[in-house]
């Protein structure tokens, strides 16, 4: 049996419990809102500080131009001093151009320029892979480069070059 004076004592407990629950709910809502805003701001910072600069580097790099042109199926127009005429510096001859220099010297300035271009491109891919590994970027953020990554990975001469010269790509 509860005395009428005891029933009045339960209201402070109920009010305290409701207040505590209300505070927890408000706290969780505030945390989730701030957490979403924080993730959004971090994503924006990642774009500004990492993604946009590497896109710019990729688009504006003169060092990658020959490699990207060959991956696009273009013939490279020989520059003055290159030893071979138009039609040689292309995908069909990439196995020769990217050969192991220890087995057959590289003396043609054109071949040297194209090899250097692939070095720059593959170093760039290494940078992307490193950024993925340390989780500064994720898979969807390399979508911009996907065409060149996939095209390069499908070409045996490029994969042989990667293996011969031990580029740290997976």
mmCIF file of C-alpha atoms in Angstrom:
data_model
loop_
_atom_site.group_PDB
_atom_site.id
_atom_site.type_symbol
_atom_site.label_atom_id
_atom_site.label_comp_id
_atom_site.label_asym_id
_atom_site.label_seq_id
_atom_site.Cartn_x
_atom_site.Cartn_y
_atom_site.Cartn_z
ATOM 1 C CA UNK A 1 0.000 0.000 0.000
ATOM 2 C CA UNK A 2 1.360 3.365 -1.011
ATOM 3 C CA UNK A 3 0.721 6.299 1.157
ATOM 4 C CA UNK A 4 -0.537 9.411 -0.526
ATOM 5 C CA UNK A 5 2.576 11.239 0.690
ATOM 6 C CA UNK A 6 4.820 8.627 -1.065
ATOM 7 C CA UNK A 7 3.061 9.060 -4.430
ATOM 8 C CA UNK A 8 4.167 12.681 -4.528
ATOM 9 C CA UNK A 9 7.797 11.602 -4.218
ATOM 10 C CA UNK A 10 7.772 9.753 -7.561
ATOM 11 C CA UNK A 11 7.192 12.872 -9.663
ATOM 12 C CA UNK A 12 10.687 14.245 -9.157
ATOM 13 C CA UNK A 13 12.073 10.855 -10.255
ATOM 14 C CA UNK A 14 9.876 10.798 -13.379
ATOM 15 C CA UNK A 15 10.734 14.403 -14.206
ATOM 16 C CA UNK A 16 14.450 13.658 -13.714
ATOM 17 C CA UNK A 17 14.270 10.556 -15.920
ATOM 18 C CA UNK A 18 12.358 12.397 -18.665
ATOM 19 C CA UNK A 19 14.841 15.275 -18.493
ATOM 20 C CA UNK A 20 17.801 12.864 -18.714
ATOM 21 C CA UNK A 21 16.280 10.983 -21.653
ATOM 22 C CA UNK A 22 15.442 14.274 -23.358
ATOM 23 C CA UNK A 23 19.018 15.470 -22.830
ATOM 24 C CA UNK A 24 20.402 12.232 -24.276
ATOM 25 C CA UNK A 25 18.138 12.457 -27.315
ATOM 26 C CA UNK A 26 19.080 16.097 -27.929
ATOM 27 C CA UNK A 27 22.761 15.226 -27.420
ATOM 28 C CA UNK A 28 22.616 12.338 -29.904
ATOM 29 C CA UNK A 29 20.829 14.457 -32.490
ATOM 30 C CA UNK A 30 23.390 17.232 -32.067
ATOM 31 C CA UNK A 31 26.271 14.734 -32.305
ATOM 32 C CA UNK A 32 24.906 13.142 -35.478
ATOM 33 C CA UNK A 33 24.321 16.520 -37.092
ATOM 34 C CA UNK A 34 27.795 17.753 -36.218
ATOM 35 C CA UNK A 35 29.322 14.425 -37.249
ATOM 36 C CA UNK A 36 27.665 14.643 -40.687
ATOM 37 C CA UNK A 37 28.807 18.242 -41.054
ATOM 38 C CA UNK A 38 32.319 17.258 -39.991
ATOM 39 C CA UNK A 39 32.454 14.405 -42.546
ATOM 40 C CA UNK A 40 31.144 16.750 -45.226
ATOM 41 C CA UNK A 41 33.789 19.363 -44.386
ATOM 42 C CA UNK A 42 36.539 16.708 -44.352
ATOM 43 C CA UNK A 43 35.381 15.498 -47.777
ATOM 44 C CA UNK A 44 35.479 19.069 -49.085
ATOM 45 C CA UNK A 45 38.992 19.526 -47.660
ATOM 46 C CA UNK A 46 40.096 16.264 -49.281
ATOM 47 C CA UNK A 47 38.797 17.478 -52.620
ATOM 48 C CA UNK A 48 40.420 20.878 -52.257
ATOM 49 C CA UNK A 49 43.742 19.688 -50.852
ATOM 50 C CA UNK A 50 44.234 16.336 -52.584
ATOM 51 C CA UNK A 51 41.828 15.432 -55.391
ATOM 52 C CA UNK A 52 41.810 18.694 -57.348
ATOM 53 C CA UNK A 53 45.619 19.087 -57.271
ATOM 54 C CA UNK A 54 46.202 15.535 -58.524
ATOM 55 C CA UNK A 55 43.611 16.008 -61.283
ATOM 56 C CA UNK A 56 45.413 19.199 -62.270
ATOM 57 C CA UNK A 57 48.775 17.411 -62.185
ATOM 58 C CA UNK A 58 47.387 14.619 -64.362
ATOM 59 C CA UNK A 59 45.786 16.978 -66.882
ATOM 60 C CA UNK A 60 48.655 19.438 -67.155
ATOM 61 C CA UNK A 61 51.680 17.147 -66.919
ATOM 62 C CA UNK A 62 53.796 17.388 -70.052
ATOM 63 C CA UNK A 63 55.764 14.403 -68.785
ATOM 64 C CA UNK A 64 52.765 12.048 -69.132
ATOM 65 C CA UNK A 65 51.667 13.300 -72.542
ATOM 66 C CA UNK A 66 53.320 10.655 -74.759
ATOM 67 C CA UNK A 67 52.177 7.815 -72.504
ATOM 68 C CA UNK A 68 48.591 9.089 -72.399
ATOM 69 C CA UNK A 69 48.582 9.657 -76.164
ATOM 70 C CA UNK A 70 49.817 6.113 -76.810
ATOM 71 C CA UNK A 71 47.187 4.723 -74.425
ATOM 72 C CA UNK A 72 44.627 6.734 -76.423
ATOM 73 C CA UNK A 73 45.770 4.918 -79.577
ATOM 74 C CA UNK A 74 47.628 7.823 -81.134
ATOM 75 C CA UNK A 75 50.848 7.718 -83.128
ATOM 76 C CA UNK A 76 53.475 10.016 -81.685
ATOM 77 C CA UNK A 77 54.917 12.420 -84.232
ATOM 78 C CA UNK A 78 58.715 12.131 -84.046
ATOM 79 C CA UNK A 79 60.590 15.194 -82.894
ATOM 80 C CA UNK A 80 63.773 16.374 -84.481
ATOM 81 C CA UNK A 81 66.621 14.034 -83.591
ATOM 82 C CA UNK A 82 64.457 10.975 -83.016
ATOM 83 C CA UNK A 83 65.829 8.030 -84.963
ATOM 84 C CA UNK A 84 62.647 6.461 -86.330
ATOM 85 C CA UNK A 85 60.027 7.971 -88.639
ATOM 86 C CA UNK A 86 56.320 8.546 -88.102
ATOM 87 C CA UNK A 87 54.371 5.371 -87.371
ATOM 88 C CA UNK A 88 56.895 3.728 -85.051
ATOM 89 C CA UNK A 89 56.089 5.438 -81.742
ATOM 90 C CA UNK A 90 52.717 3.799 -81.041
ATOM 91 C CA UNK A 91 51.007 1.044 -79.075
ATOM 92 C CA UNK A 92 51.921 -1.705 -81.553
ATOM 93 C CA UNK A 93 55.642 -1.118 -80.911
ATOM 94 C CA UNK A 94 55.403 -0.584 -77.164
ATOM 95 C CA UNK A 95 56.991 -3.964 -76.365
ATOM 96 C CA UNK A 96 60.102 -2.831 -78.246
ATOM 97 C CA UNK A 97 60.103 0.702 -76.846
ATOM 98 C CA UNK A 98 59.582 -0.442 -73.212
ATOM 99 C CA UNK A 99 62.092 -3.306 -73.456
ATOM 100 C CA UNK A 100 64.530 -4.138 -70.678
ATOM 101 C CA UNK A 101 67.478 -1.817 -71.264
ATOM 102 C CA UNK A 102 69.860 -4.369 -69.726
ATOM 103 C CA UNK A 103 69.136 -6.785 -72.576
ATOM 104 C CA UNK A 104 69.051 -4.241 -75.390
ATOM 105 C CA UNK A 105 70.337 -0.676 -74.969
ATOM 106 C CA UNK A 106 68.075 2.316 -75.442
ATOM 107 C CA UNK A 107 69.787 4.892 -77.667
ATOM 108 C CA UNK A 108 66.927 6.469 -79.601
ATOM 109 C CA UNK A 109 65.896 9.812 -78.072
ATOM 110 C CA UNK A 110 62.295 9.062 -79.079
ATOM 111 C CA UNK A 111 62.253 5.784 -77.199
ATOM 112 C CA UNK A 112 63.884 7.503 -74.222
ATOM 113 C CA UNK A 113 61.219 10.222 -74.238
ATOM 114 C CA UNK A 114 58.377 7.698 -74.401
ATOM 115 C CA UNK A 115 59.921 5.544 -71.675
ATOM 116 C CA UNK A 116 60.295 8.644 -69.502
ATOM 117 C CA UNK A 117 56.654 9.502 -70.144
ATOM 118 C CA UNK A 118 55.566 6.046 -68.994
ATOM 119 C CA UNK A 119 57.814 6.414 -65.943
ATOM 120 C CA UNK A 120 56.018 9.645 -65.032
ATOM 121 C CA UNK A 121 52.578 8.091 -65.614
ATOM 122 C CA UNK A 122 53.388 4.969 -63.604
ATOM 123 C CA UNK A 123 54.874 7.063 -60.786
ATOM 124 C CA UNK A 124 51.596 8.980 -60.772
ATOM 125 C CA UNK A 125 49.667 5.707 -60.492
ATOM 126 C CA UNK A 126 51.958 4.768 -57.572
ATOM 127 C CA UNK A 127 51.000 8.039 -55.904
ATOM 128 C CA UNK A 128 47.293 7.265 -56.354
ATOM 129 C CA UNK A 129 47.766 3.802 -54.919
ATOM 130 C CA UNK A 130 49.638 5.221 -51.929
ATOM 131 C CA UNK A 131 46.850 7.734 -51.260
ATOM 132 C CA UNK A 132 44.343 4.865 -51.415
ATOM 133 C CA UNK A 133 46.450 2.728 -49.072
ATOM 134 C CA UNK A 134 46.685 5.439 -46.415
ATOM 135 C CA UNK A 135 42.982 6.200 -46.912
ATOM 136 C CA UNK A 136 43.356 9.842 -47.910
ATOM 137 C CA UNK A 137 41.237 9.029 -50.946
ATOM 138 C CA UNK A 138 38.861 6.202 -51.733
ATOM 139 C CA UNK A 139 38.072 4.157 -54.861
ATOM 140 C CA UNK A 140 35.385 6.482 -56.184
ATOM 141 C CA UNK A 141 37.806 9.403 -56.111
ATOM 142 C CA UNK A 142 40.108 7.779 -58.660
ATOM 143 C CA UNK A 143 37.275 7.334 -61.140
ATOM 144 C CA UNK A 144 38.655 10.291 -63.099
ATOM 145 C CA UNK A 145 41.803 8.269 -63.877
ATOM 146 C CA UNK A 146 40.096 4.887 -64.341
ATOM 147 C CA UNK A 147 40.315 4.812 -68.154
ATOM 148 C CA UNK A 148 44.111 5.180 -68.152
ATOM 149 C CA UNK A 149 44.598 2.823 -65.219
ATOM 150 C CA UNK A 150 42.533 0.086 -66.859
ATOM 151 C CA UNK A 151 43.966 0.645 -70.332
ATOM 152 C CA UNK A 152 47.539 0.469 -69.009
ATOM 153 C CA UNK A 153 46.792 -2.633 -66.929
ATOM 154 C CA UNK A 154 45.405 -4.430 -69.992
ATOM 155 C CA UNK A 155 48.574 -3.926 -72.059
ATOM 156 C CA UNK A 156 51.176 -6.677 -71.684
ATOM 157 C CA UNK A 157 54.179 -4.479 -72.644
ATOM 158 C CA UNK A 158 53.240 -2.015 -69.885
ATOM 159 C CA UNK A 159 52.734 -4.775 -67.327
ATOM 160 C CA UNK A 160 56.106 -6.280 -68.315
ATOM 161 C CA UNK A 161 57.711 -2.842 -67.923
ATOM 162 C CA UNK A 162 56.114 -2.469 -64.465
ATOM 163 C CA UNK A 163 57.465 -5.876 -63.425
ATOM 164 C CA UNK A 164 60.918 -5.408 -64.968
ATOM 165 C CA UNK A 165 61.484 -2.068 -63.273
ATOM 166 C CA UNK A 166 59.628 -3.022 -60.081
ATOM 167 C CA UNK A 167 57.106 -0.216 -59.927
ATOM 168 C CA UNK A 168 55.276 -0.669 -56.611
ATOM 169 C CA UNK A 169 51.868 -1.142 -58.192
ATOM 170 C CA UNK A 170 49.345 -3.817 -57.398
#
